[in-house]
mmCIF file with all atom_site columns, C-alpha atoms in Angstrom:
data_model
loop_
_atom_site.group_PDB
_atom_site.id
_atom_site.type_symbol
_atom_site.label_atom_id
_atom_site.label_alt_id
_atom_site.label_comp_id
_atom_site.label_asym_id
_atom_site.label_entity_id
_atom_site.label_seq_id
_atom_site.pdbx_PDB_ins_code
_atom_site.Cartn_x
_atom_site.Cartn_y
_atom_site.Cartn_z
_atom_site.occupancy
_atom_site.B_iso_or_equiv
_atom_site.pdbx_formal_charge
_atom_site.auth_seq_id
_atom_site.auth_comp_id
_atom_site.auth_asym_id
_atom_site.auth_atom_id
_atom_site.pdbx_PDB_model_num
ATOM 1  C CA . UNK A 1 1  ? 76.635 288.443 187.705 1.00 59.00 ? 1  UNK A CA 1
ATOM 2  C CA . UNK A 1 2  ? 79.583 288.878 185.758 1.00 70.00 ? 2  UNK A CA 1
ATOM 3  C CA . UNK A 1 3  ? 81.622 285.842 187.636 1.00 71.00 ? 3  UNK A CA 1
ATOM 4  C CA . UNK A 1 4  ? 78.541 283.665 187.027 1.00 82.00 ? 4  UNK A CA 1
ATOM 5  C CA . UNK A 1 5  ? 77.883 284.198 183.536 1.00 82.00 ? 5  UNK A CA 1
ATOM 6  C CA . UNK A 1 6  ? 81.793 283.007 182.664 1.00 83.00 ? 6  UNK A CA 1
ATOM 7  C CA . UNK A 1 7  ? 81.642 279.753 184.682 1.00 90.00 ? 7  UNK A CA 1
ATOM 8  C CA . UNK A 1 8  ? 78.344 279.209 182.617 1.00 92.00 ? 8  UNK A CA 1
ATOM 9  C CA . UNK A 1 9  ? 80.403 280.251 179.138 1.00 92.00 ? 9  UNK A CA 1
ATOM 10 C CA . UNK A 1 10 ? 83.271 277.565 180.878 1.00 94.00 ? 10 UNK A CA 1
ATOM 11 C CA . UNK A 1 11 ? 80.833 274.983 181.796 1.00 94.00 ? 11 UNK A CA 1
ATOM 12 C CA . UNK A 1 12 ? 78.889 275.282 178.475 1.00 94.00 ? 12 UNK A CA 1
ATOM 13 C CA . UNK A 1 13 ? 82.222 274.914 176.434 1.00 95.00 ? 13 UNK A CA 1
ATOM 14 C CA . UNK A 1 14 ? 83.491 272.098 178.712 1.00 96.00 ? 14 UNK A CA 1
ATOM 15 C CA . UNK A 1 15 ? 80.403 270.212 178.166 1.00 95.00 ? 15 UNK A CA 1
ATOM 16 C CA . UNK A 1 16 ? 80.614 270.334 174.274 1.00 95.00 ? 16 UNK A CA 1
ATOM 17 C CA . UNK A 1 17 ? 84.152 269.494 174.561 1.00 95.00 ? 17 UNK A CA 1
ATOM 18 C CA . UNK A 1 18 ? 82.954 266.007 176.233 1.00 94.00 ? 18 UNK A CA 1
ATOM 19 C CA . UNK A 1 19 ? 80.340 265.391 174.314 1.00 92.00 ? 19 UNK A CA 1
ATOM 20 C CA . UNK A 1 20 ? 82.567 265.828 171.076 1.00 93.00 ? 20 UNK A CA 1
ATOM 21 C CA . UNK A 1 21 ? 84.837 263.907 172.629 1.00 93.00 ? 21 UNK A CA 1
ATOM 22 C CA . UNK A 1 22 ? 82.847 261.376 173.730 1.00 93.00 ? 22 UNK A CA 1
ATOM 23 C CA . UNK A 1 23 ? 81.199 261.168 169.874 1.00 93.00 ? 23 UNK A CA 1
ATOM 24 C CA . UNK A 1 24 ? 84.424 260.952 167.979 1.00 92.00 ? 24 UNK A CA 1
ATOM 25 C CA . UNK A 1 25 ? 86.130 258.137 171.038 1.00 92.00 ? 25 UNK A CA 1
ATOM 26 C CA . UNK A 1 26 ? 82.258 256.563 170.729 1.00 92.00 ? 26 UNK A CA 1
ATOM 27 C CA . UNK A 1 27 ? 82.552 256.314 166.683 1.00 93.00 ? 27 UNK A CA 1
ATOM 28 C CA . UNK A 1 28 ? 86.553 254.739 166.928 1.00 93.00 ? 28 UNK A CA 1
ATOM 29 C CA . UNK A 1 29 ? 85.391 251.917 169.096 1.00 94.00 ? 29 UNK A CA 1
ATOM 30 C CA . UNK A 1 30 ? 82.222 250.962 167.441 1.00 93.00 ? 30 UNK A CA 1
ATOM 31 C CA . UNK A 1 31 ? 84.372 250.848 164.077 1.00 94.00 ? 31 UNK A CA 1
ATOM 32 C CA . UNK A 1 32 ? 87.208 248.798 166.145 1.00 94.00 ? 32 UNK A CA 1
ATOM 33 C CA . UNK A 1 33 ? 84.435 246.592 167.462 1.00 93.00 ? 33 UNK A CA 1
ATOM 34 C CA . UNK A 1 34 ? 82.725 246.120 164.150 1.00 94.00 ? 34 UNK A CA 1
ATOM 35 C CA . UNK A 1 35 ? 86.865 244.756 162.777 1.00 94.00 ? 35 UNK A CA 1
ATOM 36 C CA . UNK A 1 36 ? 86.938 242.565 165.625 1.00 92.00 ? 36 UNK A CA 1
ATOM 37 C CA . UNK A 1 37 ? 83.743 241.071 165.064 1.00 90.00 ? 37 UNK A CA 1
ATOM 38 C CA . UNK A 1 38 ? 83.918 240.878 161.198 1.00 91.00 ? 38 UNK A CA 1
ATOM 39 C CA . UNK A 1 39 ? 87.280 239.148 161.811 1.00 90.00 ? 39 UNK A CA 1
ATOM 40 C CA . UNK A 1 40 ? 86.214 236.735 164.465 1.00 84.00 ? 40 UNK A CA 1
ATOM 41 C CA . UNK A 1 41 ? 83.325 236.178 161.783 1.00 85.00 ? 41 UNK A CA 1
ATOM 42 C CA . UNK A 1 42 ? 85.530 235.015 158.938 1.00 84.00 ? 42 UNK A CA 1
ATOM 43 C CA . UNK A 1 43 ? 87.777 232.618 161.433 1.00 81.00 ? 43 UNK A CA 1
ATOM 44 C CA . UNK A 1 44 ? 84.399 231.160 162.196 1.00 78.00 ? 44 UNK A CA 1
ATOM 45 C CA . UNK A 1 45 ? 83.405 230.393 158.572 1.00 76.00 ? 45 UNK A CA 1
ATOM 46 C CA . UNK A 1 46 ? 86.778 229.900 157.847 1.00 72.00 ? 46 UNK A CA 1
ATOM 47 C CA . UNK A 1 47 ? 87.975 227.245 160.114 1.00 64.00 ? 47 UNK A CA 1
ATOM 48 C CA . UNK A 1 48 ? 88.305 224.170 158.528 1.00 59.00 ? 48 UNK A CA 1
ATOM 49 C CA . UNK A 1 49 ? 90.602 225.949 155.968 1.00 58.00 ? 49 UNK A CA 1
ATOM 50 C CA . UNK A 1 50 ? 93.750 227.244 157.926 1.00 57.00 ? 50 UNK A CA 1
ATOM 51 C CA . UNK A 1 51 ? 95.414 229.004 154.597 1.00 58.00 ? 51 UNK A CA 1
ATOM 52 C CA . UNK A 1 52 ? 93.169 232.144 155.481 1.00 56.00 ? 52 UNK A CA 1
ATOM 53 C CA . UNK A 1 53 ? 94.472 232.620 159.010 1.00 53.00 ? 53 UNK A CA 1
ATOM 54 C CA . UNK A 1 54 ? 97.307 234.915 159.445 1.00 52.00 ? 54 UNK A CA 1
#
């Protein structure tokens, strides 16, 4: 009993591990992707004028 209550504690712990992980890697590429597309955004509206583009 003893053995299977500590790989339940281990599994339990490396499951909220993930899932934090997963939140905080989830929340860095949905604020890259929103950049990107704001970016690619302004080139569109901006591409007769080529002052803006760096």
């Amino acid at each position: 009993m003893q053995v299977e209550l500590a790989n339940l504690n281990q599994l339990i712990f490396a499951f909220g591990v993930l899932c934090l992980a997963g939140s905080v890697g989830g929340a860095m590429v949905g604020t890259m992707l929103v950049d990107v597309f704001k970016s690619h955004s302004a080139k569109q509206r901006n591409q007769p004028t080529r002052e803006d583009v760096s």
